[in-house]
Short mmCIF file of C-alpha atoms and ligand atoms in Angstrom, two decimals:
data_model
loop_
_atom_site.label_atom_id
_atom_site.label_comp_id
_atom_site.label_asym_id
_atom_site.label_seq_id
_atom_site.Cartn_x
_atom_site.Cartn_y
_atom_site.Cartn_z
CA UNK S 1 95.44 109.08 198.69
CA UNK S 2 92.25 110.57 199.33
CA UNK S 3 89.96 112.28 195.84
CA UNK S 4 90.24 115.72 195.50
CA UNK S 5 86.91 117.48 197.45
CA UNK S 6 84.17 118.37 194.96
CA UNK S 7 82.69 121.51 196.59
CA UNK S 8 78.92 122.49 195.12
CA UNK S 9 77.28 125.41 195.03
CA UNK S 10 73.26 125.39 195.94
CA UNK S 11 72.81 129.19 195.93
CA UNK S 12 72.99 127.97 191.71
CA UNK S 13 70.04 127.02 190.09
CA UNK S 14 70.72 126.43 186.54
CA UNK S 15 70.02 123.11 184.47
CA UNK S 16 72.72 120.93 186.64
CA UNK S 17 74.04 122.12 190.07
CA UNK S 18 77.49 123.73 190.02
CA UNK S 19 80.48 121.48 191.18
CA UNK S 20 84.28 122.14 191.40
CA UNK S 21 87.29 121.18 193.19
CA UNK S 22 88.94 125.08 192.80
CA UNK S 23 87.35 126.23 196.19
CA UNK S 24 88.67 129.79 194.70
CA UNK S 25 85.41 129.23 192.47
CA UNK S 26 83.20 129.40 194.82
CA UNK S 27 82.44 133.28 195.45
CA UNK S 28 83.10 133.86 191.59
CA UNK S 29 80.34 131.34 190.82
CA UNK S 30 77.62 133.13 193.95
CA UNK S 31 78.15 136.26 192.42
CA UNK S 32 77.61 135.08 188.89
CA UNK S 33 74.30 133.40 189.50
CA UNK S 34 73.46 136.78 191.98
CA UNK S 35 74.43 138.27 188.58
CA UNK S 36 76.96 140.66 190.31
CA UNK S 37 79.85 141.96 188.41
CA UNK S 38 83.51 139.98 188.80
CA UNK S 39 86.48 142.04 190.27
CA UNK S 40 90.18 142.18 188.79
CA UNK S 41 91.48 139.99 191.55
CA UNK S 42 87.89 137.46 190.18
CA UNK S 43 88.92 137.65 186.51
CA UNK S 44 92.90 136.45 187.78
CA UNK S 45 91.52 133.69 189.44
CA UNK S 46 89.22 132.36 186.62
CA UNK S 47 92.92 132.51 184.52
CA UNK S 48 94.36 130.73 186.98
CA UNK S 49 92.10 127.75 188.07
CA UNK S 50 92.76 124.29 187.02
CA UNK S 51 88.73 123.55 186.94
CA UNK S 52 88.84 124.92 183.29
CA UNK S 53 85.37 122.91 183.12
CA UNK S 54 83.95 125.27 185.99
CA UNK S 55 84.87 128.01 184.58
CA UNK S 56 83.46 127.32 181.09
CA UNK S 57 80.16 126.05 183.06
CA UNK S 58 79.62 129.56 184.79
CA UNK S 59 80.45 131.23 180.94
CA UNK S 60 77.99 129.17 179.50
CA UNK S 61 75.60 130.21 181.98
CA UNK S 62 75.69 133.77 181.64
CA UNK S 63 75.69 132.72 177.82
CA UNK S 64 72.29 130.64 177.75
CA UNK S 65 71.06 133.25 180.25
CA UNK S 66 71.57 135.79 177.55
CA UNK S 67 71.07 134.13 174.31
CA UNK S 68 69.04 130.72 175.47
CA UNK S 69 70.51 128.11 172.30
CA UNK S 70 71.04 130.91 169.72
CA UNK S 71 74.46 131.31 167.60
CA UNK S 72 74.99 134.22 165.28
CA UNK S 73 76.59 134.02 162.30
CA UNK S 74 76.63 136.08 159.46
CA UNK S 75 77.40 136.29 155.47
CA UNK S 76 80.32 138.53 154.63
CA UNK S 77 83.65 138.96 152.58
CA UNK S 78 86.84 140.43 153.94
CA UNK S 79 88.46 143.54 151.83
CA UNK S 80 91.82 144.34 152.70
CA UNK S 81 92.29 147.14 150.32
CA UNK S 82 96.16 147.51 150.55
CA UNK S 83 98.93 145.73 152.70
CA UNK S 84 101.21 148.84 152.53
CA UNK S 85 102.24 149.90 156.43
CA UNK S 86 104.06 152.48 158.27
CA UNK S 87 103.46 150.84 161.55
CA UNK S 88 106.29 147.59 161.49
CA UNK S 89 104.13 145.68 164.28
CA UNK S 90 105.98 142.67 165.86
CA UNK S 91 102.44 140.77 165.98
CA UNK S 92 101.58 141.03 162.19
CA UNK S 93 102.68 139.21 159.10
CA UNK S 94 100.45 141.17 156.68
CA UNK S 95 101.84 145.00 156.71
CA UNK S 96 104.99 145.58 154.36
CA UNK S 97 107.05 148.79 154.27
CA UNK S 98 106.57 151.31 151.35
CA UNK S 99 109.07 149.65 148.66
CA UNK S 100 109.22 146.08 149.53
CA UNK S 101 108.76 143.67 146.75
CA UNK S 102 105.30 141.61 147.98
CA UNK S 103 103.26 144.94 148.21
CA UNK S 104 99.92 145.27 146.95
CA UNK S 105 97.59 148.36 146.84
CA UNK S 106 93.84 147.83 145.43
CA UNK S 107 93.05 150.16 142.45
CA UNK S 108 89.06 151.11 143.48
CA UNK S 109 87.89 148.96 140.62
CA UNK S 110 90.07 146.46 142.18
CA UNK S 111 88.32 146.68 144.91
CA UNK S 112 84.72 146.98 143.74
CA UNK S 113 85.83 144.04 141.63
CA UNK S 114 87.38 141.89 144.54
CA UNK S 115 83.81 143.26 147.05
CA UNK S 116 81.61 141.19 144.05
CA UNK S 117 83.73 137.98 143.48
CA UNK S 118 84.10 134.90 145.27
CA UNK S 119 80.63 134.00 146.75
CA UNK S 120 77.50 133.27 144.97
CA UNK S 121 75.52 133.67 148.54
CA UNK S 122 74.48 137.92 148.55
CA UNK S 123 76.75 138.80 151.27
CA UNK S 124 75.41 141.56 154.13
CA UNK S 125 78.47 142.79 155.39
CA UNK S 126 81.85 143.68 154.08
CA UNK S 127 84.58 144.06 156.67
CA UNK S 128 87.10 146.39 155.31
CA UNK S 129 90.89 146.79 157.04
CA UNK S 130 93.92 147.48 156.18
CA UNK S 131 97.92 149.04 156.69
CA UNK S 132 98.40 152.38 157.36
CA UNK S 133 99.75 153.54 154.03
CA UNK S 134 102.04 156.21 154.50
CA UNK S 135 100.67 158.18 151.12
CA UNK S 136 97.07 157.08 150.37
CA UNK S 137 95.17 160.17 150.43
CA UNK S 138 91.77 160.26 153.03
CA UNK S 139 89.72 160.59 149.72
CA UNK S 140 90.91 157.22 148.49
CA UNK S 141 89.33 155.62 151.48
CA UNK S 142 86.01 157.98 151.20
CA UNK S 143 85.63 157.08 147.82
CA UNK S 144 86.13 153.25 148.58
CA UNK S 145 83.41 153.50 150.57
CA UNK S 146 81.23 155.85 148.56
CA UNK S 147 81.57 153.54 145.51
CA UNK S 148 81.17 150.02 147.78
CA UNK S 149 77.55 152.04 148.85
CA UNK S 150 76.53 152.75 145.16
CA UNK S 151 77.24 149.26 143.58
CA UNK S 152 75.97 147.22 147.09
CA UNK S 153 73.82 149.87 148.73
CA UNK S 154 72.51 146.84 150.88
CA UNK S 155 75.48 145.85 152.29
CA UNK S 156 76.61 147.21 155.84
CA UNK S 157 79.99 148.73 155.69
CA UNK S 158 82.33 147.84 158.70
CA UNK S 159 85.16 150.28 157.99
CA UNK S 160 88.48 150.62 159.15
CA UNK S 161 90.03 149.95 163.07
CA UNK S 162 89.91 153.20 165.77
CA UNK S 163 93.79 152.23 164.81
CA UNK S 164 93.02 153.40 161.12
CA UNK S 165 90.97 156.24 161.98
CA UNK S 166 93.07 157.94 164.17
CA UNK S 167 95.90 157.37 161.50
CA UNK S 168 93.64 158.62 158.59
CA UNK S 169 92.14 161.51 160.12
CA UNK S 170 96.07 162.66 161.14
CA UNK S 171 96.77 162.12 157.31
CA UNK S 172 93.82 164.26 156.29
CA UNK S 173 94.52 166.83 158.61
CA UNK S 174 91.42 166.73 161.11
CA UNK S 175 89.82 166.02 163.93
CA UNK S 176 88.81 162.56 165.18
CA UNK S 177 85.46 163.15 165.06
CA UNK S 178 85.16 165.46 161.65
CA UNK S 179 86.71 162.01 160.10
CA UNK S 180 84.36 159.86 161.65
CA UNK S 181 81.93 162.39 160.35
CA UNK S 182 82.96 161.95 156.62
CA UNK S 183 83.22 158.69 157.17
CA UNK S 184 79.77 158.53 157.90
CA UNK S 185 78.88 161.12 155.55
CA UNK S 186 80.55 158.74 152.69
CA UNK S 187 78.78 155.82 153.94
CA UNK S 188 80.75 153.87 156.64
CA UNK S 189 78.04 151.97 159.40
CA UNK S 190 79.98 150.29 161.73
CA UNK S 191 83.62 149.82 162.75
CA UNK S 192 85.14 146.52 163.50
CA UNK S 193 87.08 145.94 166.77
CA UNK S 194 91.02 145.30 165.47
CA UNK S 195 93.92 147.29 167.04
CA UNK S 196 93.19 146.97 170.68
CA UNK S 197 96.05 144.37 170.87
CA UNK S 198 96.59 144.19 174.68
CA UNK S 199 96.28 148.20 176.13
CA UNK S 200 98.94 147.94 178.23
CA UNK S 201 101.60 150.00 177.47
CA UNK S 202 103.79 147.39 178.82
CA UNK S 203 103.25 145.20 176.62
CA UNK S 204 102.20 147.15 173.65
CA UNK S 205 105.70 148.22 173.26
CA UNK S 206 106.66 144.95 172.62
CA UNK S 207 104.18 143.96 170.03
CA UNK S 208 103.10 147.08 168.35
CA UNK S 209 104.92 150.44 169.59
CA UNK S 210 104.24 152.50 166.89
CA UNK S 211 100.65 152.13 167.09
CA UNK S 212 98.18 154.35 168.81
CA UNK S 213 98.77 153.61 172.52
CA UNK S 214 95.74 151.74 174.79
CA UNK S 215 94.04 155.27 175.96
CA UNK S 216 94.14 156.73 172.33
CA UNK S 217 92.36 153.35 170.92
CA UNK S 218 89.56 153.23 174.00
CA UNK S 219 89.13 157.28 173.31
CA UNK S 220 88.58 156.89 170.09
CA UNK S 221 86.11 154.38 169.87
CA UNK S 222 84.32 156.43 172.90
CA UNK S 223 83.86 159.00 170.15
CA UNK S 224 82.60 156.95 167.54
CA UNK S 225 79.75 155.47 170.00
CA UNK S 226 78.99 159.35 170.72
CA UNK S 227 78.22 159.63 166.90
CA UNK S 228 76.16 156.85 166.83
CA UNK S 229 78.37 153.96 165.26
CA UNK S 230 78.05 150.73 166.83
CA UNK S 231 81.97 148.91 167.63
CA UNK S 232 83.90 145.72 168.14
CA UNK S 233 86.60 145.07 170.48
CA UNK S 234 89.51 142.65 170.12
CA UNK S 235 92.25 141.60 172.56
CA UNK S 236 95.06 140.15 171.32
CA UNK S 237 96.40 137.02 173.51
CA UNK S 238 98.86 134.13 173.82
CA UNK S 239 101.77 136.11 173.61
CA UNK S 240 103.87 138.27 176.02
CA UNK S 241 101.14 138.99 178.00
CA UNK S 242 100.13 138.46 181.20
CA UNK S 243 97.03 137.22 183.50
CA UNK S 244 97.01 140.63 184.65
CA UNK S 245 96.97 142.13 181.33
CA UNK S 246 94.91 140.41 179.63
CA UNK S 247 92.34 141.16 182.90
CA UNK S 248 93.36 145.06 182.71
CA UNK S 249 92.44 145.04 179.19
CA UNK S 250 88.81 143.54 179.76
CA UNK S 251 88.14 145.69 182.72
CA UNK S 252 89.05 149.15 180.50
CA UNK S 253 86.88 148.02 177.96
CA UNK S 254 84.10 147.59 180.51
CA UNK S 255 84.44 150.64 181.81
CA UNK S 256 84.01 152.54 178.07
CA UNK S 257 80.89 150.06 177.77
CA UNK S 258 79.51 151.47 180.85
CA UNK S 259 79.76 155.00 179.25
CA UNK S 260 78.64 154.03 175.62
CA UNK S 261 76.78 150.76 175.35
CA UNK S 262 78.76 150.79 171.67
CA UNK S 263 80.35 147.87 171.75
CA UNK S 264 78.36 144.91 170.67
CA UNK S 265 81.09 142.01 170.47
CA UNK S 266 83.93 141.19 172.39
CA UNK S 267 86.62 139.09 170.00
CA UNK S 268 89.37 137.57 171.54
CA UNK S 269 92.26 136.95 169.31
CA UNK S 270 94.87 134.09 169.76
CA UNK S 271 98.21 135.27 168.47
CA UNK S 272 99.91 133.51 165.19
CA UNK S 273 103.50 133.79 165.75
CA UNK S 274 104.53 132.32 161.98
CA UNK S 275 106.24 135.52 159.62
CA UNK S 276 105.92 137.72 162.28
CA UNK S 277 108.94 139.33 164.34
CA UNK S 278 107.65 137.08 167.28
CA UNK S 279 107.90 133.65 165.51
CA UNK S 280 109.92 132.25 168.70
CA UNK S 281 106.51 132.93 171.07
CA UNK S 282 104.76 128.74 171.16
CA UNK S 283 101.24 129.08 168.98
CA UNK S 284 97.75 129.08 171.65
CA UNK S 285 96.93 125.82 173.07
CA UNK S 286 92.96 124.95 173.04
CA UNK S 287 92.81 125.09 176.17
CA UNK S 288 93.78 129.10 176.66
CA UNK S 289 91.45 129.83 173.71
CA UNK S 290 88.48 128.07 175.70
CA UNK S 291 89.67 129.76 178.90
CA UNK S 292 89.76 133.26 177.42
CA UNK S 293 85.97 132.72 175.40
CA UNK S 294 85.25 131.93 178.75
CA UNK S 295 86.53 134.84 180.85
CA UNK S 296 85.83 137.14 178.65
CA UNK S 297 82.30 136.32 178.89
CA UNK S 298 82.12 136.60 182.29
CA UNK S 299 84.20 139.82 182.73
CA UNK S 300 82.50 141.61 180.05
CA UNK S 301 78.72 141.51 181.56
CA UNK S 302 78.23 145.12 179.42
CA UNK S 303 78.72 143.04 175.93
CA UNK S 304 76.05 141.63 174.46
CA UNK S 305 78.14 139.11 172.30
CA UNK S 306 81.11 137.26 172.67
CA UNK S 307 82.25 136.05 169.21
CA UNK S 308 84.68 132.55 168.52
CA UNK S 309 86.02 134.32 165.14
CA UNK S 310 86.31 130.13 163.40
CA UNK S 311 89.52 131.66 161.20
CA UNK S 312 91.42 132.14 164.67
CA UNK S 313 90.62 129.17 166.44
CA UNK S 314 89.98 126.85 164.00
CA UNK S 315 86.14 125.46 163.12
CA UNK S 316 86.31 122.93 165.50
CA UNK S 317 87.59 125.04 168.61
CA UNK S 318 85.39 127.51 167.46
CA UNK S 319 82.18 125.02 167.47
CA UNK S 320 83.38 123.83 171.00
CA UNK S 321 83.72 127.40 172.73
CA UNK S 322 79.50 127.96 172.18
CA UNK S 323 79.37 125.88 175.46
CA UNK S 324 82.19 127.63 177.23
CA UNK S 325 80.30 131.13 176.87
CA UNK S 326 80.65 132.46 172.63
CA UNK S 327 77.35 133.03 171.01
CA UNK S 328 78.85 134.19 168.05
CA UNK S 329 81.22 132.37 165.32
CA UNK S 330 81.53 135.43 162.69
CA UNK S 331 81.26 135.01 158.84
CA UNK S 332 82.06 133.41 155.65
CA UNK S 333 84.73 135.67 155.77
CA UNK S 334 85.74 134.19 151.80
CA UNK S 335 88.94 135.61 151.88
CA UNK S 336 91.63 136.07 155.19
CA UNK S 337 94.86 137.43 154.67
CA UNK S 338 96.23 138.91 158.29
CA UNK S 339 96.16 135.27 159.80
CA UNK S 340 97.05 133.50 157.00
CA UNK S 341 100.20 135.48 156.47
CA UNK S 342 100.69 134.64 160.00
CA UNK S 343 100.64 130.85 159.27
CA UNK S 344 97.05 130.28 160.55
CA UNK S 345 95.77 126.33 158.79
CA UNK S 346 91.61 127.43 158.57
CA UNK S 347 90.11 127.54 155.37
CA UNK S 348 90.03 131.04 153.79
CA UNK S 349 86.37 131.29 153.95
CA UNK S 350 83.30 129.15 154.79
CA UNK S 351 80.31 128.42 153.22
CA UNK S 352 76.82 129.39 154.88
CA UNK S 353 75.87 125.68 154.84
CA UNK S 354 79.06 124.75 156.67
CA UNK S 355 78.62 127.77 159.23
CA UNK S 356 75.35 126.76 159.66
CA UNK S 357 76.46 122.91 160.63
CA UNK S 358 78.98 123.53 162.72
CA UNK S 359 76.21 125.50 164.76
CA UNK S 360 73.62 123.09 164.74
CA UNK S 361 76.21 120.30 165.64
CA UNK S 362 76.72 122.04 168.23
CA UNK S 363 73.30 121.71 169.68
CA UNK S 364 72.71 125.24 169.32
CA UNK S 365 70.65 127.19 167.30
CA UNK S 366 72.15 128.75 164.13
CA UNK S 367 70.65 133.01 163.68
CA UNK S 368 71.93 134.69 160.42
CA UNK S 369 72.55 137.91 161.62
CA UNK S 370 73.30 141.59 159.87
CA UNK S 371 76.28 143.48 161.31
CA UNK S 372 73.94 145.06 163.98
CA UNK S 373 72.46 141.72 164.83
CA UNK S 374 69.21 141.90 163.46
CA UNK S 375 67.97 138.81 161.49
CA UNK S 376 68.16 137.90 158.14
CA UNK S 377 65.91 136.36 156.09
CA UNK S 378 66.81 135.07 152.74
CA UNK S 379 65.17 134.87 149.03
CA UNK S 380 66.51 133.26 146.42
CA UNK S 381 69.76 135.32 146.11
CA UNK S 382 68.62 138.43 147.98
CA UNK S 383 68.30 139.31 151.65
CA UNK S 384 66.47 141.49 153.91
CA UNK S 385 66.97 142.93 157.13
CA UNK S 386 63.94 142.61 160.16
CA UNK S 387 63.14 146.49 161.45
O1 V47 O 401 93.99 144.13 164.99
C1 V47 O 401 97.25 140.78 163.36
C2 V47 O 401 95.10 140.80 164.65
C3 V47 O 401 93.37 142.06 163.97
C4 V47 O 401 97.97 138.84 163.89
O2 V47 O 401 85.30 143.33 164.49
C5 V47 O 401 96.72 139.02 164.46
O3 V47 O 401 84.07 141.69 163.79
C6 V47 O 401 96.82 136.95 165.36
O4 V47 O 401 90.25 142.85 164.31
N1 V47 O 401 98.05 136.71 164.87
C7 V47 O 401 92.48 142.37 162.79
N2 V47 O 401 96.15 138.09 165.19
C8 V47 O 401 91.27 141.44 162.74
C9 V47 O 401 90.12 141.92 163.56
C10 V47 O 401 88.79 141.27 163.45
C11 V47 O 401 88.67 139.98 162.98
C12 V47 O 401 87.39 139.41 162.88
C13 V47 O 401 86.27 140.11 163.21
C14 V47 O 401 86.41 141.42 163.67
C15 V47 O 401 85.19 142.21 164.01
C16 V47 O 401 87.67 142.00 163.81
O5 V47 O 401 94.07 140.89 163.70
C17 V47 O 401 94.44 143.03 164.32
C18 V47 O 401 95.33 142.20 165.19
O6 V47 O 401 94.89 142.22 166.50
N3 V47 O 401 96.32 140.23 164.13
N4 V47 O 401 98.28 139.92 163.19
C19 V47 O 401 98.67 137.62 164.11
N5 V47 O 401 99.89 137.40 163.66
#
C-alpha cells in the first residue's frame, strides 16, 4: 500500500511550509495566506477534514498573524445573582422554576457581599448572568449594578446576555434600547456573549425554545454596538447540531460584525449534557473542541479574539487550543455555577499565577487584560488600566 500524498502549499510563507494530505485544504489554505475571507461551503470542509493538524496550522496562523505570542487573560469573579428561570432550557442545569426547592435569589447585600469575597487578587471585571426571573423587578437589576459601581467603581461591569436584556426590558415595559440606556445610565460597560446557543431555529427548538429566537439575539446585540457597548458572542456546540449549523451560526455573526465591529471575542461553548434534559447527548471529545477554536478562528476574520474559556474545556485543552488559533483563555472566574451544575470537572476558579503558567507553558506570552483588552498593570493590591 502506497503513503497517503502529502500535498504542500508554496503560495504559504509562514514559519514552516504548509503540508496536508486533505487536498480539500488546499484552496482554504491559498485564500487564508491571500487573507481572503472563507465561504460556507470552506467553513464545512474545515469540519469535515481528517487533517485536524492542517486545519489548526492555518488557525494558528491567522492567530500569530494577529496577536504574534500574546495570550489574554484577565482577573475576574462570576456573579450569578439568582438561579430562578422562566425559560426551562433543555441545555442548562442551572435555571429552576419559580417554587422548586434548590432556588436561590441574591439579596443586593448578598451580592455586594458575594462581588468582594473569594479572591485576595483586586479583580477588574465582574461578569454578571443569570435566569430570567419571572418577578424580579428591572430596578433590582439597576440597582445591582448601581451599588456594584459605588463599592468597586474600578471594576468593569459585564452585565447580563442580549437573552436577559430583551427579557428585562419586556418586564420593565420598554424598548430595547431605552433598557440598554438605563443600563448604561446605572452603570453597565459591556455585555458578555451567552444566549446565542446555535441560531438556528432548527435546532434552537430543541435546546432552548422559549428563548429569544437567533434574529432577536443578533438584533439585539446590533443595538447595543449602536450605543456604544462593546459584546461577546458564544455558540453553543457538541450537541444536536450540525456542520451546517454550527457554520450558519459563524457566518450570521460575521455578517453583524461587518455592520458593528462590537464584538470583540468569539467563545465557543462545548455542551455539558450532565442534569440537563439532554443528559443522553455523549460529552465533546478534544478533538471537536480543537476543531471548533480552530474554525472559528478562521471563519470569524471580523473578531479580534477568539477565547478557550479553561472552565469549558478544561485547563489543559484550553492551554493546547493557543496553537490551534485561541488567543484568549478568560479569567479567574472564582466561582462557576452554569457548568458545574452541568457536571463540568474544572476547578471553580483559578488563580492569576496558575493562569499565568498555563500561558507561558504554552510558549506564549501571558497579557493581563481589562474587559476591553487594554493592559493591566498591577501594584501591590491595586490595578490600573493603560489609556
Ligand atoms: O448562554 C448553559 C451556556 C452560557 C450549559 O462573554 C452551557 O466573556 C454548556 O455565555 N453546557 C453562559 N454550556 C456563559 C457565557 C460566557 C462564559 C464565559 C465568558 C463569556 C464572555 C460568556 O453558558 C449560556 C449557555 O450557552 N450553557 N448551560 C451546559 N449545560
Amino acid at each position: 500500500m502506497s503513503a497517503a500524498p502529502i500535498f504542500t502549499s508554496t503560495a504559504l510563507k509562514p514559519r514552516h511550509s504548509f503540508q496536508t494530505d486533505d487536498r480539500n485544504l488546499l484552496p482554504i489554505a491559498e485564500k487564508v495566506q491571500a487573507g481572503e475571507r472563507l465561504s460556507f461551503e470552506d467553513g464545512v470542509t474545515l469540519f469535515r477534514s481528517g487533517d485536524i493538524l492542517a486545519v489548526g496550522w492555518l488557525a494558528n496562523l491567522v492567530r500569530e498573524r494577529l496577536h504574534g505570542d500574546l495570550t489574554y487573560f484577565n482577573v475576574n469573579r462570576h456573579i450569578n445573582p439568582t438561579n430562578v428561570c422562566v425559560a426551562s432550557c433543555r441545555l442548562c442545569a442551572f435555571g429552576r422554576k419559580k417554587g422548586e426547592a434548590d432556588t436561590y435569589t441574591m439579596a443586593l447585600e448578598e451580592a455586594f457581599e458575594t462581588a468582594a469575597s473569594g479572591y485576595t487578587e483586586a479583580v477588574t471585571e465582574f461578569h454578571i448572568v443569570g435566569g430570567l426571573h419571572p418577578d424580579l423587578p428591572f430596578e433590582y437589576f439597576m440597582d445591582l449594578v448601581r451599588g456594584l459601581k459605588q463599592r468597586f467603581p474600578k471594576v468593569h461591569i459585564k452585565a447580563f446576555t442580549m437573552v436577559e436584556i430583551a427579557f428585562l426590558a419586556k418586564r420593565g415595559k420598554m424598548t430595547i434600547p431605552e433598557a440598554l440606556q438605563q443600563m448604561k445610565d446605572a452603570g453597565v460597560d459591556s455585555m458578555p456573549g451567552g444566549g446565542a446557543e446555535i441560531f438556528a431555529d432548527r435546532i434552537r427548538h430543541i435546546i432552548c425554545d422559549h428563548k429569544i429566537d437567533g434574529g432577536e439575539w443578533l438584533d439585539t446585540a446590533r443595538l447595543a454596538h449602536q450605543m456604544g457597548f462593546r459584546s461577546n458572542a458564544t455558540m453553543l456546540y457538541g450537541h444536536v447540531e450540525a456542520d451546517e449549523d454550527r457554520v450558519d451560526h459563524m457566518m450570521r455573526l460575521r455578517a453583524v460584525q461587518d455592520e458593528t465591529g462590537g464584538f470583540q471575542t468569539f467563545i465557543p461553548l462545548s455542551f455539558h449534557p450532565d442534569h440537563t434534559a439532554l443528559s443522553h447527548i455523549p460529552k465533546s471529545t478534544g478533538m471537536l473542541d480543537l476543531r471548533q477554536i480552530a474554525v472559528g478562528r478562521l471563519m470569524l476574520d471580523n473578531f479580534p479574539h477568539i477565547k478557550s474559556y479553561w472552565q469549558m474545556v478544561t485547563p489543559q485543552m484550553a492551554q493546547i487550543s493557543l496553537r490551534f488559533g485561541a488567543d484568549d483563555v478568560d479569567g479567574t472566574v472564582i466561582e462557576e455555577k452554569i457548568y458545574h451544575d452541568a457536571g463540568a470537572t474544572t476547578p471553580q476558579g483559578m488563580r492569576r499565577a496558575d493562569l499565568v503558567r498555563l500561558i507561558t507553558e504554552a510558549g506564549r506570552i501571558p497579557f493581563e487584560r481589562d474587559t476591553l483588552y487594554r493592559a493591566i498593570t498591577r501594584t501591590e493590591d491595586t490595578f490600573t488600566v493603560s489609556a
